[in-house]
CSV table of C-alpha atoms in Angstrom, one decimal:
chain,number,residue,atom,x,y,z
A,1,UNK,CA,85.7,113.5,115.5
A,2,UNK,CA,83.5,111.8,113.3
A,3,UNK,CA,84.1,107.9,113.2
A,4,UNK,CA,84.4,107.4,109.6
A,5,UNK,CA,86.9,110.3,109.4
A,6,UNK,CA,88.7,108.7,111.9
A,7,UNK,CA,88.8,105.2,110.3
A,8,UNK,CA,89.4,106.9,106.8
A,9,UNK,CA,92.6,109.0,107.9
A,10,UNK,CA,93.8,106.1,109.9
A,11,UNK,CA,93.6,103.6,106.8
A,12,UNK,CA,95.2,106.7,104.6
A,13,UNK,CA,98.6,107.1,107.2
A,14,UNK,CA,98.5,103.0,106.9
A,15,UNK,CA,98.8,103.8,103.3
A,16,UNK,CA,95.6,101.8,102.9
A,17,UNK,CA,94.2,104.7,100.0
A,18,UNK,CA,91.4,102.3,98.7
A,19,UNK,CA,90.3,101.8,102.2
A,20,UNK,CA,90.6,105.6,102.9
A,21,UNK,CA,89.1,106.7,99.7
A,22,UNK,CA,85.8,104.6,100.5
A,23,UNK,CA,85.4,106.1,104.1
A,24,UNK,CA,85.5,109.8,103.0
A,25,UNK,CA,83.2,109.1,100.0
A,26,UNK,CA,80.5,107.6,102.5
A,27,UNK,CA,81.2,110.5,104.5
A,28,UNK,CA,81.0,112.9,101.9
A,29,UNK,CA,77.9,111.7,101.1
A,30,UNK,CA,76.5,111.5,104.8
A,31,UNK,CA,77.5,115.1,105.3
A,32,UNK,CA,77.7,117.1,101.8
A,33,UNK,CA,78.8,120.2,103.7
A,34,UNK,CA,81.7,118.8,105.6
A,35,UNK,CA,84.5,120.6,104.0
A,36,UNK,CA,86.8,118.0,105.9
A,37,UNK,CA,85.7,115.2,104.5
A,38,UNK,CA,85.9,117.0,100.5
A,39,UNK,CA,89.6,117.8,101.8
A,40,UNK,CA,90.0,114.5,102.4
A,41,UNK,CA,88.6,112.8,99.6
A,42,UNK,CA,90.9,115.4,97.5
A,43,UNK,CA,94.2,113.7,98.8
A,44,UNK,CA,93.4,110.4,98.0
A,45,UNK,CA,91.6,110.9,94.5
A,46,UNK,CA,92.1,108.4,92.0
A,47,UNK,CA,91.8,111.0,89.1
A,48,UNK,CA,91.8,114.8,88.2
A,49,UNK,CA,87.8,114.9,87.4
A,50,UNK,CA,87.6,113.4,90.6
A,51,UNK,CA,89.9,116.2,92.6
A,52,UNK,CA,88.2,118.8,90.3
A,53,UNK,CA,84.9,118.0,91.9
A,54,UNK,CA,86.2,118.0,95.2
A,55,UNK,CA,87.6,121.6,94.8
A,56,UNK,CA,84.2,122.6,93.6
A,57,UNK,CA,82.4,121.2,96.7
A,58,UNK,CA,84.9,122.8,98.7
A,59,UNK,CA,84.5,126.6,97.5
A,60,UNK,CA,80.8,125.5,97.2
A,61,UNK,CA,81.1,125.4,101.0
A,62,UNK,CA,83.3,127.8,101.6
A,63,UNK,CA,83.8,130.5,98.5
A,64,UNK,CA,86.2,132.8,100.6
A,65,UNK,CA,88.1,129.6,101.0
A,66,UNK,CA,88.8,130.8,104.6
């Protein structure tokens, strides 16, 4: 498993969402076709634009959504 998904879903079950939301957004941005990392960045979203985006990149990904 990748390290900064790793680092980010251990700060998010620390309830450290600040912390997490950084590490997925470096690591959605490292890898823009990690669906995992769009998931991720979904759950701790600040905002609705923000989760709207995210649900675009994932079905850009994966349009079946399988």
């Amino acid at each position: 498993m990748d390290d900064l998904l790793l680092q980010g879903i251990t700060a998010y079950k620390a309830g450290k969402r600040d912390e997490a939301r950084k590490s997925f957004i470096t690591l959605a941005k490292q890898n823009p076709e990690d669906e995992r990392a769009w998931g991720w960045m979904y759950q701790v979203s600040n905002d609705d634009k923000e989760r709207i985006y995210c649900l675009k990149q994932m079905l850009r990904i994966n349009p079946n959504n399988e």
